[in-house]
Amino acid sequence: MPGAVLEMIGVSKGFPGVRALADVDFRLFPGEIHALMGENGAGKSTLIKVLTGVHSADAGEVRLGGERVTVTGPQHAQSLGISTVYQEVNLCPNLTVAENVFIGREPSKAGAIRWREIRRRAAELLTRFGVDVDPGARLGTCSLAIQQLVAIVRAVDISAKVLILDEPTSSLDRDEVEQLFTVMRRLRDDGVAILFVSHFLDQVYEVSDRMTVLRNGALVGEYETARLSRIDLVGHMTGRTLSTLEQLHVRDETARVQAEPVLKADGVGRRGAIAPFDLEIHPGEVVGLAGLLGSGRTEAARLMFGADLADSGTVALGGASVPLRSPNAAIQHGVAFCPENRKSEGLIEDLTVGENIVLALQAANGWLRPLSQARRQELVGRYMTALRITPADPDMPARNLSGGNQQKVLLARWLITQPKLLILDEPTRGIDVGAKAEIQKLVVSLAEDGVAVLFVSAELEEVLRISHKIEILRDRRLIAEIGDTGSVTPEGILEIIANGTTS
Amino acid sequence: MTTLGLKGPVRIRREHAAVLVTFGLLVAMFAAGSIVYPAFGSAQVVVDLFIDNGFLLVIAIGMTFVILTGGIDLSVGAVAALSGMLCAFLLGQWHWPVAVVLPLVLLVGVGFGFGMGYVIHHFEIQPFIATLAGMFLARGLCFVISVDQISITHPFFTEWAQTRIPLGEETNVTPTVLIGLVVFAAAFWTLHYTRFGRAVYAIGGNDQSALLMGLPVARTRIRAYMVSGLCSALGGILFAFYTISASGLHEVGTELDAIAAVVIGGTLLTGGSGYVVGTVLGVMLLGTIQTILRFQGTLSSWWTRIAIGVLLLLFILLQRLLGSSRTRR
Amino acid sequence: MKAVTGHRLFWPAAVLVVMLLANVVVTPGFFSVQVRNGHLYGSLVDILLLGSPLMLIALGMTVVIATGGIDLSVGAVVAISGALACYLISGQQDQGAVTGVLVAVALALALSAVLGFWNGLLVARVGLQPIIATLILMVAGRGVAQLITSGKNINVNSPPYKLIGGGYWLTLPFAVIVVAVVVALTGLAVRRTALGMLLEAIGGNAEASRLVGIRSRRLIVLAYTFCGLCAGIAGLMISSNISTADGNNAGLWMELDAILAVVIGGTALTGGRFTLAGTILGALVIQTLSTTIYTTGVPSQVTLVFKAVVVAIVCLIQSPAFRAKVFRRRARPEAPPPAAPAAADVEVNA
């Protein structure tokens, strides 16, 4: 085997309170497609950021072609021959394809840009990579896949040693992914080293030669893709051994079906987000949505609230079909939603804790019917006490609370409205253990009081512990439903995630 | 003046749509004007459009650069007025030579642009606030020089104002028109054939991407405001040639006319898309409206403002329609 | 916390006090207020009276800015409102008839509200950027005003109309009373109902507001309508004060003064938290500045230079980038990328 083009030795990187990378070794060889695998928070993006110079490593070294280098930033990385293409295409949509390939380094004569030359060379490059697009087309009019390919063409034309593809396939459909893979394989055959990050196991197995698995910032191992079974891979990623193959129970229909479902989704889906799926949630039932990062958990949950528009299927709330064109429609039917992204989509940091808590109720009442001061104090006080929000100061700006307390504020906000269905997207992520347990307990007790809960979480134990029924997602599809959660283990679910068919 | 024969990056149909609509409207107005008023169709009327709006054309071209980056420059009218005042003052009171005064005035304009661009980019102040401060400052400085109108008696200016360059038998143009055309040609070349020009478009398209693609975003953005400052100063000088006077109240509202001309010319106010050719058409369209009102005689000048507002609305809605295919959640 | 409210108003109040004190030094009798002919007279009263239109416009602007928007058309609305009222009054047989004046005032205000409503529709329904949406009316508005006045200044001779911007009632300038009433009503409407909180929510985080079920569109339209109405009242005051409607110059650059007043008052241009009291202080600061310059004998137009300096200073102080670069209170390892570590940016606005 030839020498590694890129090598990381003992690299560590910490942020305040977090060890993002701990003594990680990593090798990338010319002419290979190397997958970087790991769950959320495993350290993948930190590793890439160290490679591209966005972050500097606290310890360890990076070697490029055997030479030790200190990458100072994305520009420097590019000049060293390390190019990155992100999921969000970093090109200019208003310029032509050809210009995007060459901007900043346009061939020119006597200070004047030579457009004919640009178009000719761009056409050549695109043909060489098998990208079928008119170089004169405006980039914004091209599909996302083409845009990504153009970004890759640009990156490779600038410097062709190492190409990092960070979740390039997340929003591509099947054919587009194939197109991308064709180009990736061609580059590999040309000797380019490609680092590929994806959440889609099928894709990783389809295109990668080797993979490196990270977990909690530490290196788990480096494997040849062909010699690592999917079950082992998932095991490595999640830190579990799948020795016991549990017998799965088919859905237990006797549980709570007698009552009318609070929510019944029929073929609901959204292109590029989640394939059409069916789902029923009954009063007092906690339904868990399980799946790896990027499997479509959040996307499915958002459709149930009208946060995104579904482009197929119908949703019935309390027996009546409701067109969910906006969150308002869902809220009126007693649906509540705590989004995954607390800061950008949930909390209004400018407002006080108390204001944040009463916001949903007030929005439903309309501005002309304000809660009386006494009622507001009573409600805020009651829920702050019940959820143990600290510091217990309702007049404090919400931005100053810790993550766990912010989450409780969001919960309180919806509990006040006495919802029939509560959708919680990763309510326990990034919060401390105590708060986590409190929130789990709260969910259980809510269900006992007859509230239906749709619970999205990356943590399988958590989902298992509190759910009556688990929906398993993979590669943006709902692939299985487990009705009797008493007889399932986390390993059993991983098994399904690893081996489930995506038909 | 055809938009289709352009070489270079100009191949995108949708972006052409707005320019073509403007062009069509201009032709239609001219045709209608010529039918109703026989004198309207003469070449001199067309030339007069340029003579009367030469300064606006130059200012609007500078504005085009700024708007293409996704910014806005409210200071142009004030900087133009200040330029006129500086000319009048330095020539009339201090008797400095023209060869010193004109470059100096242009430099002041560039300086204003640099200051505002620097603050906008490095301190992340919203463009309209930063240029608003620039506008206040420039207008205020005009009044520091003098609160009254000053007439310019310098022979260079008075002669310039009377110079006519014959163009065929019955038509002639002022040097201002030629300067306007030179500025247009330079702007066109800069925007389409230099890296600075392409970077202007790239920043307007997506400045984060431009940064990641290694383009000099800071330098480009500041330079765009410097171009606008330069054009404003030049426009102010041309206006001084035209009126042979200077006043702190000159060119009030010019910033709005310039913005309107740029938008009506098909440039997106959000940046990244548009052509100087469109700006020229936009200025001519504004000029044509005024000319028609003048020929008409009974309709008063305020209809110009209303017409500009209506056109602005139509073109903004048109842009919105053309741009609505950008999907958003 | 009450202390926070105190902090928010501290700077604008301090600036105002310093300016007033500076005036006392220059003009010893500056603070003296006398009663002449049953009217209050004095520099302070003048500042309140002359600042009334600006206070009103800035009030409306505050509400719009709270939603994360801006209204550039207020100056034009000022001109239109004054023009329509004066046009209607001048056409009446008896210009002094109270009913006639009331009808004229009502129609002018209705038109102003409609213009604000139009802005709101463009922003909330059509989805235009606020600057762009209101630019249209800013451009066309003066034309409309001149259309109403036929390009001439319309002089009216109507005692009831004169009362609005130049008259006295209970020894106080009527305009000041109007401002006090409007401010009080707005304060009540905003803080006694949930309106203020919901507007702040929209301006603070539009996406979160959508997900919490706030009907943003209606509220945004309401804010712009209110802003138009405020500008309309200001327009009546300005034209009434000089008994003339000047379509060309009435309210010229007022939009900029209003924005400036809001910013000085401590409401961020990015939307969210707003303070009506701060805005009133901000407007008074601007008016005091103008008055001060006037009394020192400098041409009043030169005020613009000082305003430019004030805008620059206030904006720079409010700019996080400026503070980071110039003061470097906390040395950060590198410029924080968009996704900064969550817990690290806890910063109390002192």
PDB file of C-alpha atoms in Angstrom, chain A residues 74-75 89-96 99-100 103-108 110-113 115-116 119 134 136 138 154 270 302 307-308 345, chain B residues 7-9 11-12 14-15 189 192-195 198-199 201-206 208-215 271-273 326 328-329:
ATOM      1  CA  PRO A  74     -10.052  26.844   4.760  1.00  0.00           C
ATOM      2  CA  GLN A  75      -8.062  28.919   2.266  1.00  0.00           C
ATOM      3  CA  VAL A  89     -23.349  24.159  -1.428  1.00  0.00           C
ATOM      4  CA  ASN A  90     -20.994  27.082  -0.991  1.00  0.00           C
ATOM      5  CA  LEU A  91     -21.269  28.508  -4.455  1.00  0.00           C
ATOM      6  CA  CYS A  92     -23.017  31.533  -5.871  1.00  0.00           C
ATOM      7  CA  PRO A  93     -26.437  30.620  -7.258  1.00  0.00           C
ATOM      8  CA  ASN A  94     -26.651  33.790  -9.327  1.00  0.00           C
ATOM      9  CA  LEU A  95     -23.586  33.019 -11.425  1.00  0.00           C
ATOM     10  CA  THR A  96     -23.233  30.522 -14.242  1.00  0.00           C
ATOM     11  CA  GLU A  99     -18.133  31.005 -13.626  1.00  0.00           C
ATOM     12  CA  ASN A 100     -18.636  29.183 -10.353  1.00  0.00           C
ATOM     13  CA  ILE A 103     -14.415  32.638 -10.080  1.00  0.00           C
ATOM     14  CA  GLY A 104     -11.512  34.156  -8.206  1.00  0.00           C
ATOM     15  CA  ARG A 105      -9.046  32.554 -10.599  1.00  0.00           C
ATOM     16  CA  GLU A 106     -10.456  33.496 -13.966  1.00  0.00           C
ATOM     17  CA  PRO A 107      -8.079  33.234 -16.896  1.00  0.00           C
ATOM     18  CA  SER A 108      -7.515  36.751 -18.120  1.00  0.00           C
ATOM     19  CA  ALA A 110      -4.478  42.249 -20.139  1.00  0.00           C
ATOM     20  CA  GLY A 111      -6.753  42.463 -17.120  1.00  0.00           C
ATOM     21  CA  ALA A 112      -9.814  41.331 -19.047  1.00  0.00           C
ATOM     22  CA  ILE A 113     -11.474  38.068 -18.197  1.00  0.00           C
ATOM     23  CA  TRP A 115     -15.003  34.294 -21.095  1.00  0.00           C
ATOM     24  CA  ARG A 116     -14.581  32.018 -24.059  1.00  0.00           C
ATOM     25  CA  ARG A 119     -16.562  28.336 -20.936  1.00  0.00           C
ATOM     26  CA  ASP A 134     -24.744  23.495 -19.766  1.00  0.00           C
ATOM     27  CA  GLY A 136     -23.694  28.669 -19.310  1.00  0.00           C
ATOM     28  CA  ARG A 138     -27.192  29.749 -13.976  1.00  0.00           C
ATOM     29  CA  ARG A 154     -14.271  23.402  -8.693  1.00  0.00           C
ATOM     30  CA  ARG A 270     -42.498  15.234   1.945  1.00  0.00           C
ATOM     31  CA  ARG A 302     -42.436  18.380  11.878  1.00  0.00           C
ATOM     32  CA  ALA A 307     -44.175  23.057  10.700  1.00  0.00           C
ATOM     33  CA  ASP A 308     -43.352  21.853   7.209  1.00  0.00           C
ATOM     34  CA  GLU A 345     -36.842  27.619  16.721  1.00  0.00           C
TER      35      GLU A 345
ATOM     36  CA  LYS B   7     -20.756  38.663 -24.894  1.00  0.00           C
ATOM     37  CA  GLY B   8     -19.386  37.417 -21.661  1.00  0.00           C
ATOM     38  CA  PRO B   9     -21.346  35.953 -18.808  1.00  0.00           C
ATOM     39  CA  ARG B  11     -26.506  34.388 -21.085  1.00  0.00           C
ATOM     40  CA  ILE B  12     -29.215  34.025 -18.550  1.00  0.00           C
ATOM     41  CA  ARG B  14     -34.574  35.020 -16.637  1.00  0.00           C
ATOM     42  CA  GLU B  15     -32.298  37.838 -15.601  1.00  0.00           C
ATOM     43  CA  TRP B 189     -16.163  46.555 -18.576  1.00  0.00           C
ATOM     44  CA  HIS B 192     -18.105  41.927 -16.710  1.00  0.00           C
ATOM     45  CA  TYR B 193     -14.440  41.685 -17.491  1.00  0.00           C
ATOM     46  CA  THR B 194     -12.577  42.143 -14.230  1.00  0.00           C
ATOM     47  CA  ARG B 195     -12.286  39.965 -11.182  1.00  0.00           C
ATOM     48  CA  ARG B 198     -17.337  39.327 -10.876  1.00  0.00           C
ATOM     49  CA  ALA B 199     -16.646  39.371  -7.142  1.00  0.00           C
ATOM     50  CA  TYR B 201     -21.827  39.716  -8.324  1.00  0.00           C
ATOM     51  CA  ALA B 202     -20.577  36.811  -6.212  1.00  0.00           C
ATOM     52  CA  ILE B 203     -20.956  38.762  -2.964  1.00  0.00           C
ATOM     53  CA  GLY B 204     -24.455  39.764  -3.935  1.00  0.00           C
ATOM     54  CA  GLY B 205     -25.293  36.140  -4.672  1.00  0.00           C
ATOM     55  CA  ASN B 206     -23.999  34.763  -1.398  1.00  0.00           C
ATOM     56  CA  GLN B 208     -20.613  33.577   2.842  1.00  0.00           C
ATOM     57  CA  SER B 209     -19.961  31.372  -0.164  1.00  0.00           C
ATOM     58  CA  ALA B 210     -17.856  34.084  -1.755  1.00  0.00           C
ATOM     59  CA  LEU B 211     -15.719  34.117   1.358  1.00  0.00           C
ATOM     60  CA  LEU B 212     -15.363  30.347   1.361  1.00  0.00           C
ATOM     61  CA  MET B 213     -14.495  30.413  -2.320  1.00  0.00           C
ATOM     62  CA  GLY B 214     -11.551  32.607  -1.460  1.00  0.00           C
ATOM     63  CA  LEU B 215     -12.827  35.871  -2.909  1.00  0.00           C
ATOM     64  CA  GLY B 271     -28.125  41.863  -4.913  1.00  0.00           C
ATOM     65  CA  GLY B 272     -26.331  39.538  -7.236  1.00  0.00           C
ATOM     66  CA  SER B 273     -28.313  40.069 -10.379  1.00  0.00           C
ATOM     67  CA  ARG B 326     -36.413  29.885  -4.822  1.00  0.00           C
ATOM     68  CA  ARG B 328     -38.283  28.148   1.114  1.00  0.00           C
ATOM     69  CA  ARG B 329     -39.918  26.350   3.963  1.00  0.00           C
TER      70      ARG B 329
END
